[in-house]
């Protein structure tokens, strides 16, 4: 889409931007864009770090443990209630 852009086209675009925003506002505009890009890059980095932490493999310490202190024993014929 922008493959046909030449140096002349870029000069015209820059002149239009200069007319729209004015020379005094351009440094502030550039600073604002740079800060926005820096914040965006930091957020992308934080998301990648969080995703890596979520995908980590479970270890032995992560295995579920039984908290029951009672033990079960097999049911034998003697322990069954009498049939009526």
mmCIF file of C-alpha atoms in Angstrom, residues 3-35:
data_model
loop_
_atom_site.group_PDB
_atom_site.id
_atom_site.type_symbol
_atom_site.label_atom_id
_atom_site.label_comp_id
_atom_site.label_asym_id
_atom_site.label_seq_id
_atom_site.Cartn_x
_atom_site.Cartn_y
_atom_site.Cartn_z
ATOM 1 C CA UNK A 3 5.280 0.928 -1.540
ATOM 2 C CA UNK A 4 4.918 3.820 -4.004
ATOM 3 C CA UNK A 5 6.008 6.453 -1.469
ATOM 4 C CA UNK A 6 9.025 8.445 -2.578
ATOM 5 C CA UNK A 7 11.143 11.085 -0.879
ATOM 6 C CA UNK A 8 9.020 13.814 -2.421
ATOM 7 C CA UNK A 9 5.871 12.335 -0.893
ATOM 8 C CA UNK A 10 7.510 12.190 2.541
ATOM 9 C CA UNK A 11 8.522 15.863 2.291
ATOM 10 C CA UNK A 12 4.929 16.831 1.490
ATOM 11 C CA UNK A 13 3.624 14.731 4.419
ATOM 12 C CA UNK A 14 6.133 16.359 6.795
ATOM 13 C CA UNK A 15 5.135 19.832 5.549
ATOM 14 C CA UNK A 16 1.464 19.073 6.191
ATOM 15 C CA UNK A 17 2.279 17.812 9.707
ATOM 16 C CA UNK A 18 4.297 20.971 10.346
ATOM 17 C CA UNK A 19 1.371 23.125 9.218
ATOM 18 C CA UNK A 20 -1.143 21.197 11.328
ATOM 19 C CA UNK A 21 0.790 21.066 14.591
ATOM 20 C CA UNK A 22 3.150 24.014 14.279
ATOM 21 C CA UNK A 23 6.891 24.009 14.904
ATOM 22 C CA UNK A 24 6.756 24.640 18.694
ATOM 23 C CA UNK A 25 4.479 21.657 19.333
ATOM 24 C CA UNK A 26 6.487 19.072 17.352
ATOM 25 C CA UNK A 27 9.097 18.299 20.080
ATOM 26 C CA UNK A 28 6.317 17.764 22.626
ATOM 27 C CA UNK A 29 4.468 15.542 20.175
ATOM 28 C CA UNK A 30 7.598 13.470 19.517
ATOM 29 C CA UNK A 31 8.236 13.138 23.261
ATOM 30 C CA UNK A 32 4.659 12.001 23.853
ATOM 31 C CA UNK A 33 4.889 9.394 21.098
ATOM 32 C CA UNK A 34 8.204 8.106 22.476
ATOM 33 C CA UNK A 35 6.746 7.770 25.987
#
